[in-house]
Structure formats: C-alpha cells, structure tokens
mmCIF file of C-alpha atoms in Angstrom:
data_model
loop_
_atom_site.group_PDB
_atom_site.id
_atom_site.type_symbol
_atom_site.label_atom_id
_atom_site.label_comp_id
_atom_site.label_asym_id
_atom_site.label_seq_id
_atom_site.Cartn_x
_atom_site.Cartn_y
_atom_site.Cartn_z
ATOM 1 C CA MET X 9 -70.553 17.985 61.501
ATOM 2 C CA THR X 10 -71.323 17.420 57.831
ATOM 3 C CA ILE X 11 -70.809 14.210 55.888
ATOM 4 C CA ALA X 12 -68.093 15.948 53.874
ATOM 5 C CA TYR X 13 -66.174 16.723 57.062
ATOM 6 C CA TRP X 14 -66.454 13.066 58.094
ATOM 7 C CA CYS X 15 -65.054 12.184 54.662
ATOM 8 C CA VAL X 16 -62.032 14.371 55.416
ATOM 9 C CA LEU X 17 -61.441 12.333 58.572
ATOM 10 C CA ILE X 18 -61.769 9.093 56.614
ATOM 11 C CA ALA X 19 -59.353 10.400 53.970
ATOM 12 C CA MET X 20 -56.878 11.193 56.744
ATOM 13 C CA ILE X 21 -57.115 7.631 58.069
ATOM 14 C CA LEU X 22 -56.848 5.850 54.700
ATOM 15 C CA PRO X 23 -53.048 6.223 54.368
ATOM 16 C CA TYR X 24 -52.647 4.251 57.570
ATOM 17 C CA VAL X 25 -54.775 1.446 56.133
ATOM 18 C CA SER X 26 -52.209 1.253 53.349
ATOM 19 C CA THR X 27 -49.366 1.285 55.883
ATOM 20 C CA ILE X 28 -50.872 -1.569 57.857
ATOM 21 C CA THR X 29 -51.411 -3.486 54.618
ATOM 22 C CA ALA X 30 -47.815 -2.897 53.523
ATOM 23 C CA LYS X 31 -46.400 -4.015 56.858
ATOM 24 C CA ALA X 32 -48.674 -7.055 57.068
ATOM 25 C CA ILE X 33 -47.755 -8.225 53.567
ATOM 26 C CA GLY X 34 -44.110 -7.243 53.806
ATOM 27 C CA GLY X 35 -42.936 -8.785 57.017
ATOM 28 C CA GLY X 36 -45.355 -8.285 59.844
ATOM 29 C CA PHE X 37 -45.105 -6.253 62.995
ATOM 30 C CA SER X 38 -42.072 -7.493 64.885
ATOM 31 C CA PRO X 39 -40.492 -5.389 67.649
ATOM 32 C CA GLU X 40 -37.467 -4.915 65.382
ATOM 33 C CA HIS X 41 -39.658 -3.419 62.661
ATOM 34 C CA ASN X 42 -41.318 -1.157 65.201
ATOM 35 C CA ARG X 43 -37.933 0.331 66.142
ATOM 36 C CA ASP X 44 -37.302 1.424 62.547
ATOM 37 C CA PRO X 45 -40.504 1.110 60.501
ATOM 38 C CA ARG X 46 -39.239 3.249 57.653
ATOM 39 C CA ALA X 47 -36.344 0.870 57.046
ATOM 40 C CA LEU X 48 -38.854 -1.946 56.635
ATOM 41 C CA LEU X 49 -40.946 0.122 54.232
ATOM 42 C CA ASP X 50 -37.847 0.938 52.143
ATOM 43 C CA ARG X 51 -37.079 -2.787 51.688
ATOM 44 C CA LEU X 52 -40.543 -3.804 50.537
ATOM 45 C CA THR X 53 -41.187 -5.313 47.118
ATOM 46 C CA GLY X 54 -44.215 -6.392 45.105
ATOM 47 C CA MET X 55 -47.657 -5.841 46.561
ATOM 48 C CA ALA X 56 -46.276 -4.599 49.881
ATOM 49 C CA ARG X 57 -44.258 -1.940 48.049
ATOM 50 C CA ARG X 58 -47.327 -0.914 46.073
ATOM 51 C CA ALA X 59 -49.296 -0.570 49.334
ATOM 52 C CA HIS X 60 -46.559 1.692 50.660
ATOM 53 C CA ASN X 61 -46.644 3.754 47.455
ATOM 54 C CA ALA X 62 -50.429 4.078 47.772
ATOM 55 C CA GLN X 63 -49.889 5.336 51.314
ATOM 56 C CA LEU X 64 -47.464 7.998 50.131
ATOM 57 C CA ASN X 65 -49.851 9.132 47.411
ATOM 58 C CA SER X 66 -52.689 9.319 49.934
ATOM 59 C CA PHE X 67 -50.599 11.559 52.171
ATOM 60 C CA GLU X 68 -49.923 13.791 49.148
ATOM 61 C CA VAL X 69 -53.543 14.195 48.012
ATOM 62 C CA THR X 70 -55.333 14.432 51.379
ATOM 63 C CA PRO X 71 -54.370 18.078 52.079
ATOM 64 C CA ALA X 72 -55.808 19.182 48.724
ATOM 65 C CA PHE X 73 -59.040 17.283 49.378
ATOM 66 C CA SER X 74 -59.286 18.702 52.893
ATOM 67 C CA ALA X 75 -58.756 22.234 51.642
ATOM 68 C CA ALA X 76 -61.357 21.757 48.904
ATOM 69 C CA VAL X 77 -63.980 20.555 51.396
ATOM 70 C CA ILE X 78 -63.268 23.374 53.843
ATOM 71 C CA ILE X 79 -63.325 26.005 51.087
ATOM 72 C CA ALA X 80 -66.579 24.577 49.700
ATOM 73 C CA HIS X 81 -68.137 24.919 53.148
ATOM 74 C CA LEU X 82 -66.816 28.405 53.780
ATOM 75 C CA ALA X 83 -67.782 29.754 50.355
ATOM 76 C CA GLY X 84 -71.374 28.760 51.006
ATOM 77 C CA ASN X 85 -72.282 28.781 47.296
ATOM 78 C CA ALA X 86 -72.881 25.046 46.858
ATOM 79 C CA GLU X 87 -75.669 22.887 48.217
ATOM 80 C CA GLN X 88 -74.473 20.856 51.171
ATOM 81 C CA MET X 89 -75.798 17.658 49.618
ATOM 82 C CA LEU X 90 -73.620 18.220 46.527
ATOM 83 C CA ILE X 91 -70.524 18.839 48.656
ATOM 84 C CA ASP X 92 -71.294 15.684 50.633
ATOM 85 C CA GLN X 93 -71.779 13.632 47.458
ATOM 86 C CA LEU X 94 -68.504 14.824 45.949
ATOM 87 C CA ALA X 95 -66.691 14.057 49.207
ATOM 88 C CA ILE X 96 -68.203 10.563 49.414
ATOM 89 C CA CYS X 97 -67.209 9.944 45.787
ATOM 90 C CA PHE X 98 -63.662 11.013 46.630
ATOM 91 C CA VAL X 99 -63.399 8.545 49.523
ATOM 92 C CA ILE X 100 -64.762 5.748 47.333
ATOM 93 C CA ASN X 101 -62.312 6.830 44.629
ATOM 94 C CA ARG X 102 -59.402 6.521 47.059
ATOM 95 C CA LEU X 103 -60.487 3.014 48.052
ATOM 96 C CA VAL X 104 -60.660 2.007 44.377
ATOM 97 C CA TYR X 105 -57.258 3.647 43.877
ATOM 98 C CA LEU X 106 -55.796 1.524 46.690
ATOM 99 C CA ILE X 107 -57.237 -1.655 45.193
ATOM 100 C CA CYS X 108 -55.879 -0.742 41.753
ATOM 101 C CA TYR X 109 -52.458 -0.072 43.261
ATOM 102 C CA LEU X 110 -52.404 -3.334 45.202
ATOM 103 C CA MET X 111 -53.487 -5.347 42.165
ATOM 104 C CA ASP X 112 -50.888 -3.597 39.962
ATOM 105 C CA TRP X 113 -53.480 -2.282 37.527
ATOM 106 C CA ALA X 114 -51.371 0.735 36.586
ATOM 107 C CA PRO X 115 -53.423 2.155 33.674
ATOM 108 C CA LEU X 116 -56.683 1.895 35.618
ATOM 109 C CA ARG X 117 -54.972 3.303 38.708
ATOM 110 C CA SER X 118 -53.889 6.361 36.723
ATOM 111 C CA LEU X 119 -57.422 6.862 35.434
ATOM 112 C CA VAL X 120 -58.802 6.583 38.973
ATOM 113 C CA TRP X 121 -56.214 9.109 40.161
ATOM 114 C CA PHE X 122 -57.345 11.598 37.500
ATOM 115 C CA VAL X 123 -60.977 11.106 38.528
ATOM 116 C CA GLY X 124 -59.979 11.842 42.137
ATOM 117 C CA MET X 125 -58.251 15.040 41.084
ATOM 118 C CA GLY X 126 -61.368 15.939 39.100
ATOM 119 C CA LEU X 127 -63.449 15.490 42.242
ATOM 120 C CA ILE X 128 -61.170 17.858 44.152
ATOM 121 C CA ILE X 129 -61.410 20.417 41.357
ATOM 122 C CA SER X 130 -65.187 19.932 41.323
ATOM 123 C CA LEU X 131 -65.368 20.935 44.967
ATOM 124 C CA PHE X 132 -63.673 24.215 44.070
ATOM 125 C CA VAL X 133 -65.840 24.749 40.985
ATOM 126 C CA VAL X 134 -69.156 24.247 42.810
ATOM 127 C CA SER X 135 -67.947 26.714 45.433
ATOM 128 C CA ALA X 136 -67.326 29.506 42.956
#
C-alpha cells in the first residue's frame, strides 16, 4: 500500500479526533451523552463547538481527497513520490486546519482550507 493510501486512512480518522475533542471539551463522555451524542454536539459552544464544526468539515472534504488519491493512482501519469508528497501535505494541512479552528483563527483557517483544496486539485492536475 502506498503512503498516499495510508494518508487516505488517516484523513478518514481525523474527523473522529475532532469529535473526541469536542466531546471532551464540551461535557465529557457520560452514559447519558452516549445515548444521544448528537444532542450533546448540538448544544456545544466555544472551542467545543468549533471542534465539532471542524469534524463536519473533515467529513465533507475527505471524499474529495480520497477520490483524488485513487484517481491519481489509477491514471498512472504522476510519479508515486509526488502523489505521496501531496497526500502527506494534505494530512498536515488538515491538522493545521483543526488547530486553526480550535484556536478561532478564522482568517488563517480559511487560507488553510483553500490550500487544502489546492492540494486536492493538484492531485487531479498531476494525474492528467
């Protein structure tokens, strides 16, 4: 399995890191919260709410990243090392995005989001 494929797995796990962060900051993991976790997430405020929002955004962007990596592999036009580097940069980008979201650095977060989208587009471009 290539490094880029491992990055897809990491990208799939990252939203759950945000979920755990949101729950830990916003009220813990009581049995009551486990019965209806979405109700807890809907009541969050501040940093916990931002962690939840980062989770939602991660769920939205991960399919596009996954498709880009798979298409880059299947097209066979790009060097594997380049695909791997772009995928690693995307994972790092998502970690920076999470930090920016948690710290409420909205302008920087938006810039980081655009860079992440550029990385996804880059995977398509190098595959052409």
